[in-house]
Coordinates of C-alpha atoms in Angstrom, one line a residue:
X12 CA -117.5 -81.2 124.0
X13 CA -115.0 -78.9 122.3
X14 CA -112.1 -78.0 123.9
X15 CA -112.6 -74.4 125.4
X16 CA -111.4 -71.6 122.7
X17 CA -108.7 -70.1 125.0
X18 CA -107.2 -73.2 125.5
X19 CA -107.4 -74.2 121.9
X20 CA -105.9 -70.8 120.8
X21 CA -103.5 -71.6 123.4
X22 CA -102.2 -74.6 121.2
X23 CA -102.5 -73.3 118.0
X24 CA -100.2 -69.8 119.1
X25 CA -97.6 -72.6 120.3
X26 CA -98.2 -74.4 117.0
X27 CA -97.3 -71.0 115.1
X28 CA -93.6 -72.0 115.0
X29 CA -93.3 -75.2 114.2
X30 CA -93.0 -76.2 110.9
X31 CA -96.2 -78.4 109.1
X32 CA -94.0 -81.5 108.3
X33 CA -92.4 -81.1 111.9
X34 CA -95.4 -81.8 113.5
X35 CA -96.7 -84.2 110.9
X36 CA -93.5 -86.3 111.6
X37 CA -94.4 -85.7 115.0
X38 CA -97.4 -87.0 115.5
X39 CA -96.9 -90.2 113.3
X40 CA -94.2 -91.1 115.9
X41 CA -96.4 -90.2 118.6
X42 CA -99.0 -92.8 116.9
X43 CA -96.7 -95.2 116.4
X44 CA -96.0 -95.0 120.3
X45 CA -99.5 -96.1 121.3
X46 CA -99.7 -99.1 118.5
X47 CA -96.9 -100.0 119.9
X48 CA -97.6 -99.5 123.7
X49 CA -95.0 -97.3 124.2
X50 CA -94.7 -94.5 127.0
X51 CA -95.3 -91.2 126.1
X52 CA -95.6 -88.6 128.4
X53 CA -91.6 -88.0 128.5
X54 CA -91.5 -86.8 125.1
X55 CA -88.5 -85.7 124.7
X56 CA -89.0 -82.8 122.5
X57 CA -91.0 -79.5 121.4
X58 CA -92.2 -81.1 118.9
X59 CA -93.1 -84.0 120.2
X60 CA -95.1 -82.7 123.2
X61 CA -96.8 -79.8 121.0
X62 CA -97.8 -83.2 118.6
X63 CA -99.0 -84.6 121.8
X64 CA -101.1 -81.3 122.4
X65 CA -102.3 -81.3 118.8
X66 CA -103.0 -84.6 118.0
X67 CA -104.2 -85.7 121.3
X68 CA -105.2 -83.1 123.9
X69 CA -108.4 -82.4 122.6
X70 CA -109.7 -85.8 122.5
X71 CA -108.6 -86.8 126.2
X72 CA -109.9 -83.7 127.2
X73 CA -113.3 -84.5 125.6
X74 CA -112.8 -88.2 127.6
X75 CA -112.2 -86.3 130.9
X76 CA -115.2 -84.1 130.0
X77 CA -117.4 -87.3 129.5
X78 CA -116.0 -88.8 132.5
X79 CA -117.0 -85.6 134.7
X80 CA -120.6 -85.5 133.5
X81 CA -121.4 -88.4 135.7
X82 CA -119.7 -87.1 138.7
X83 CA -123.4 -85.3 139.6
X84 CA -123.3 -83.7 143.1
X85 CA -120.6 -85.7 144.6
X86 CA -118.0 -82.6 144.2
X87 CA -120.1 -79.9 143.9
X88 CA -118.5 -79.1 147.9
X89 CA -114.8 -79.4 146.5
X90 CA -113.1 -75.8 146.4
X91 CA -109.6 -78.0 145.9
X92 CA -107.9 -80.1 143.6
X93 CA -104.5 -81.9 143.5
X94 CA -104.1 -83.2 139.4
X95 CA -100.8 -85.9 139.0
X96 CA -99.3 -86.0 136.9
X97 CA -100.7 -83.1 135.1
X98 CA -99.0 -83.1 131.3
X99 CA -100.8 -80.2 129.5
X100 CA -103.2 -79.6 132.1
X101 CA -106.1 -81.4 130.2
X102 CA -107.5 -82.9 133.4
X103 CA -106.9 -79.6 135.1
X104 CA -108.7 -77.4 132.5
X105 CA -111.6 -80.0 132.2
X106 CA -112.6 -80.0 135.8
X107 CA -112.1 -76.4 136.2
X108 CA -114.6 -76.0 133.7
X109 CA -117.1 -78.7 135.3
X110 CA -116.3 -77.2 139.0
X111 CA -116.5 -73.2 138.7
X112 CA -116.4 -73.1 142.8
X113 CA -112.7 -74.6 142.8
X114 CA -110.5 -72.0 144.8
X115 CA -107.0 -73.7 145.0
X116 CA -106.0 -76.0 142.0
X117 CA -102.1 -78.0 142.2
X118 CA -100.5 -80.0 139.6
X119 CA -97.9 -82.8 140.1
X120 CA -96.1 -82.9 137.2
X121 CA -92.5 -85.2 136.6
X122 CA -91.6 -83.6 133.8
X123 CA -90.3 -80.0 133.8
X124 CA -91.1 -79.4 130.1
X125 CA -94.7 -80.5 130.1
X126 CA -95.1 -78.1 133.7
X127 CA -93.6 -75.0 131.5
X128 CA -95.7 -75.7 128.7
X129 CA -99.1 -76.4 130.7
X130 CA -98.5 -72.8 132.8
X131 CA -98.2 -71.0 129.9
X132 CA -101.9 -72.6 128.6
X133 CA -102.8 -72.0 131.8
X134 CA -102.6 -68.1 131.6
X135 CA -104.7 -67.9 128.9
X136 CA -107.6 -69.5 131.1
X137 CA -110.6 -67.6 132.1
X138 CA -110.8 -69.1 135.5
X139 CA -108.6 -67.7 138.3
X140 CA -107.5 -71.1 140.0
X141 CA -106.4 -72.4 136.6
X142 CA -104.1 -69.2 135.9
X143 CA -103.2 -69.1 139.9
X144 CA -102.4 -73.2 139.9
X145 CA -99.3 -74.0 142.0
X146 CA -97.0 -76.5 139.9
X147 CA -95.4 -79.0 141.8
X148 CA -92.3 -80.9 140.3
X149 CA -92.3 -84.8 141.1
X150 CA -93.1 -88.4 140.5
X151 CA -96.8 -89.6 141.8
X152 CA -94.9 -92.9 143.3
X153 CA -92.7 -90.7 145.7
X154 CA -93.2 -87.1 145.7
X155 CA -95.6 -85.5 148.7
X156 CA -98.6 -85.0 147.6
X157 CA -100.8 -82.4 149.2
X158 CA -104.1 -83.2 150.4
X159 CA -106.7 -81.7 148.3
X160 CA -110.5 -82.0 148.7
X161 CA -110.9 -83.7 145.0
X162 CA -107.5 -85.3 143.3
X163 CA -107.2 -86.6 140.0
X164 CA -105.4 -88.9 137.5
X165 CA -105.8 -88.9 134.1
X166 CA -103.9 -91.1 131.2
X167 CA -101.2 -91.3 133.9
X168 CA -101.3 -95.0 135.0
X169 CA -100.7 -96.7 131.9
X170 CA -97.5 -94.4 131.7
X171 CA -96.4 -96.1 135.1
X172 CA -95.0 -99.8 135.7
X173 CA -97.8 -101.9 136.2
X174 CA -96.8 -103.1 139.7
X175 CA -96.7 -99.3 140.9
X176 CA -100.6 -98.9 140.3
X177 CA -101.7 -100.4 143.5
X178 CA -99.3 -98.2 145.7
X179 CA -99.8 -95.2 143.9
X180 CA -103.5 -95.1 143.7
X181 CA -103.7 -95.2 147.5
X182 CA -101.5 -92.9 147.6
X183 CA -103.3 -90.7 145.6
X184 CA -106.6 -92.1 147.9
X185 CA -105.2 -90.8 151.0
X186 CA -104.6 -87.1 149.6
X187 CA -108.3 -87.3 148.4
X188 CA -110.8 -85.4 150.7
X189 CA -114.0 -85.9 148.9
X190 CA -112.9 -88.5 146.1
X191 CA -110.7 -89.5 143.2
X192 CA -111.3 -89.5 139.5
X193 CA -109.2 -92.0 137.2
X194 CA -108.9 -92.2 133.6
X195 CA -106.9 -94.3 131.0
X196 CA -107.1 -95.0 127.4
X197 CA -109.8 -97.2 126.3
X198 CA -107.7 -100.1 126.2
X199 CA -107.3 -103.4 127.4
X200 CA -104.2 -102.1 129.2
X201 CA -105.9 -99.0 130.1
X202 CA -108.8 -101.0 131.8
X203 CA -106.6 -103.2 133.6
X204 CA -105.1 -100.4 135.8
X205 CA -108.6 -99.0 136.2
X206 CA -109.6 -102.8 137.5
X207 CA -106.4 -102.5 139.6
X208 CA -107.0 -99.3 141.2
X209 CA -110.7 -100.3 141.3
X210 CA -109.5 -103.4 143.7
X211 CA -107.2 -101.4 145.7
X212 CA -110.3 -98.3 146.4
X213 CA -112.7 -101.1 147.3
X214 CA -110.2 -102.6 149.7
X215 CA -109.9 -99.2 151.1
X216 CA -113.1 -98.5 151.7
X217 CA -113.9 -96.5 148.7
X218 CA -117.7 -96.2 147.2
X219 CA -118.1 -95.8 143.7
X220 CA -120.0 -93.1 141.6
X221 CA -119.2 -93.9 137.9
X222 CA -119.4 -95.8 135.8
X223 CA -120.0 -99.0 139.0
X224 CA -123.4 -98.7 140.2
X225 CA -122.7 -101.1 142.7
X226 CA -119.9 -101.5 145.5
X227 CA -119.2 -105.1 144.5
X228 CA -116.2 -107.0 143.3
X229 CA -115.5 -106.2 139.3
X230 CA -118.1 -108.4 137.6
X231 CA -116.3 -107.9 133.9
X232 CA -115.0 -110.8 132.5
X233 CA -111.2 -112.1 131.8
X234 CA -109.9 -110.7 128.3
X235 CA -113.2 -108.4 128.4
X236 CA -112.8 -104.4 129.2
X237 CA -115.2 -101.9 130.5
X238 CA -114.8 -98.6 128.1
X239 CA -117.3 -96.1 126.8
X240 CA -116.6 -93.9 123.7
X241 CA -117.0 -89.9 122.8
X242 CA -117.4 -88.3 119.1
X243 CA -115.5 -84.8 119.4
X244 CA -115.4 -82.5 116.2
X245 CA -111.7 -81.9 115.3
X246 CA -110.0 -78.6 115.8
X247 CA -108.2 -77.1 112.2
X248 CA -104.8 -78.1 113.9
X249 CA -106.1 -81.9 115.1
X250 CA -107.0 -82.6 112.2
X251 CA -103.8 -81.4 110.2
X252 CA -101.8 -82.8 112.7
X253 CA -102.9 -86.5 111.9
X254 CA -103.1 -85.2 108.3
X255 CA -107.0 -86.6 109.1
X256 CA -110.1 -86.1 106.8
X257 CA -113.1 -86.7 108.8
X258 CA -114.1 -83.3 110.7
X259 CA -114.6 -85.9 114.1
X260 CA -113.0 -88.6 115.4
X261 CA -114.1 -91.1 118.6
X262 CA -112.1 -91.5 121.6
X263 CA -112.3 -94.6 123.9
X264 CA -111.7 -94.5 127.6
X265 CA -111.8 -96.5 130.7
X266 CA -112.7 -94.1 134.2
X267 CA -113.4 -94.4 137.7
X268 CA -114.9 -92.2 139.8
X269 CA -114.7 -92.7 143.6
X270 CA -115.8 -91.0 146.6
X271 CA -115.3 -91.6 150.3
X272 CA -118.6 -91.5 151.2
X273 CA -121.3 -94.1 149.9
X274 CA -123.7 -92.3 147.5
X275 CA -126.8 -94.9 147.5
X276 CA -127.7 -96.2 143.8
X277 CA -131.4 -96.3 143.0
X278 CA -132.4 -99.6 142.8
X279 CA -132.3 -101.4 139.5
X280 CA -129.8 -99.2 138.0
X281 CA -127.4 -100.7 135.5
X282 CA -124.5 -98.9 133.5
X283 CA -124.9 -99.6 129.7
X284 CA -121.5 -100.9 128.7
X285 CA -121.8 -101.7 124.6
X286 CA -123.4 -100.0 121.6
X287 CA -127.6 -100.6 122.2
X288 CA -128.3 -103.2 119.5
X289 CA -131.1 -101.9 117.7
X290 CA -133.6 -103.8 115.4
X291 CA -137.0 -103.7 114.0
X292 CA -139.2 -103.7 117.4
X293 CA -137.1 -104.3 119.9
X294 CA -133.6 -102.6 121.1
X295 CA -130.8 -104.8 123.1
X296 CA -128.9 -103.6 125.9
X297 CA -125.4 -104.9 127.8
X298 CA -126.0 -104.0 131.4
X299 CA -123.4 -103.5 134.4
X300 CA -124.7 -103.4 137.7
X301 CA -125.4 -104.8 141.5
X302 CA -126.2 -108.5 140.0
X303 CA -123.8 -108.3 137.5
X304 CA -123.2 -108.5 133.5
X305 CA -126.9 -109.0 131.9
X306 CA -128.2 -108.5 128.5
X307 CA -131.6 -107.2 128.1
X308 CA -134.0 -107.0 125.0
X309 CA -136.6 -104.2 125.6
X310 CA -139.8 -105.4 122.6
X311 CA -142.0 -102.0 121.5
X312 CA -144.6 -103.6 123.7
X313 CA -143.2 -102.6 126.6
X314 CA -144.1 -99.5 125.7
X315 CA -142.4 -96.4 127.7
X316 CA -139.4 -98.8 128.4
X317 CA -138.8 -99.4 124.6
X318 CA -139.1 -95.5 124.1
X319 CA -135.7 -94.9 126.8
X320 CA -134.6 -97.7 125.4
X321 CA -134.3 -96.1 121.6
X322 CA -132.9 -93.2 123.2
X323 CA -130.0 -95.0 125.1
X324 CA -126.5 -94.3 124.4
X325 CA -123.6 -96.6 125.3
X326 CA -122.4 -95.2 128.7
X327 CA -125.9 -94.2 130.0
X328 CA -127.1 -95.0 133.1
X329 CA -130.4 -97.7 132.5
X330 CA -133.2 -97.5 134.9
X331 CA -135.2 -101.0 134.9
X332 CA -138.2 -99.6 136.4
X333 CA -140.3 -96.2 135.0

């Protein structure tokens, strides 16, 4: 899932001036800053945040993107959304895209450089509550935040000090009308604020959509994270940005989607949560769901079970019944 062409001819116009060695230097800092676990999103500079949009936007877009695909009908009523802290307006720009009847779209953003940069993206958007998006200046642990029928957070947790994620995801709960949608890096930091704010919702009263197929206490073991993985093609100026060869690259994430009102799972559904393991006759899958972690080998002789289970993909939903 590409980033869409106005947005990515958005980034390259902004790329125009800055010189190839600039942003090279550039984005080797800003990869430095993850291996190093470093905060990001106050980069300090042009360069550094149109590295950020180069080097990263279109592959936490295509996370987002991944993330929204299991959403199903849960939003199809929201005509709002409230998007903290917003960056570029990836988040914003993906669920646009996934939610055409949005009407009124805000974005919290702490950073006034990031909110300048994202509105002038945002004009070259197709879709009228993207170009029309109010901007709001502030920090998601103390700024108001306006109630909006679906509010999101996206690579913002792991930004934040880990003892803030409790308090701000209710507060970001309490602005939700129809649900919330989290998502951090792939990480075993990034999962741990998703197992946070996965504590506090349930504690709230929160049901969950994706990727839990259950309503139960976190079954995923200590040192072990729950992330799922997307191949995106590179754009001409991702790949010269990380000076990269391959024409794709994989992104790992960690989500959450919550809602406040419980959708019922079918029974026997399970989330697969590794890489199938596929041999000669038989394929074997790591399964999340209401009884907890389970591994599963599906033999050719079960017949139209082993055939789903060829197809499955890490991150697929697994049906143990036909």
């Amino acid at each position: 899932m590409p980033i869409p062409r106005a947005l990515a001819a958005a980034i390259a116009d902004e790329l125009q001036g800055l010189p190839s060695q600039t942003l090279k230097d550039a984005a080797a800092r800003l990869s430095l800053s993850y291996r190093t676990q470093e905060a990001v999103l106050a980069l300090g500079c042009d360069a550094d945040r149109l590295a950020y949009c180069a080097a990263r936007m279109p592959a936490t877009y295509a996370a987002i993107e991944t993330a929204l695909a299991e959403v199903g009908d849960a939003f199809a009523a929201a005509r709002s959304l409230l998007d903290v802290g917003a960056g570029p307006g990836t988040a914003a720009w993906a669920i646009a895209d996934r939610l055409p009847g949005l009407a009124a779209l805000t974005c919290l953003e702490a950073h006034a450089p990031w909110a300048a940069l994202a509105r002038r993206f945002a004009a070259r958007s197709e879709t009228s509550a993207l170009r029309n998006a109010v901007w709001l200046t502030g920090d998601a642990a103390t700024a108001p935040l306006p109630a909006a029928d679906l509010v999101s957070a996206t690579y913002l947790l792991n930004e934040l000090p880990e003892a803030e994620t409790g308090g701000i995801v209710k507060r970001l709960w309490n602005a939700a009308g129809l649900g919330l949608l989290l998502v951090e890096p792939g990480s075993r930091a990034g999962f741990a604020r998703i197992a946070v704010a996965r504590e506090t919702l349930l504690a709230q009263g929160a049901a969950f959509v994706a990727p839990c197929t259950h309503h139960s206490a976190c079954p995923m073991r200590p040192g072990d994270w729950c992330h799922f993985s997307v191949r995106l093609e590179r754009e001409a100026f991702h790949r010269h940005a990380k000076a990269a060869n391959l024409s794709y690259e994989d992104e790992k994430f960690s989500y959450l989607i919550a809602v406040k009102v419980k959708v019922p799972s079918p029974e026997g559904e399970a989330r697969i949560i590794r890489r199938p393991m596929r041999a000669s006759g038989r394929v074997t899958l790591d399964l999340c769901g209401k009884s907890g972690l389970a591994r599963t080998t599906i033999p050719r002789s079960a017949g139209p079970a082993y055939r789903r289970a060829k197809m499955a993909q890490w991150g697929d939903l697994w049906r143990s019944r036909d």
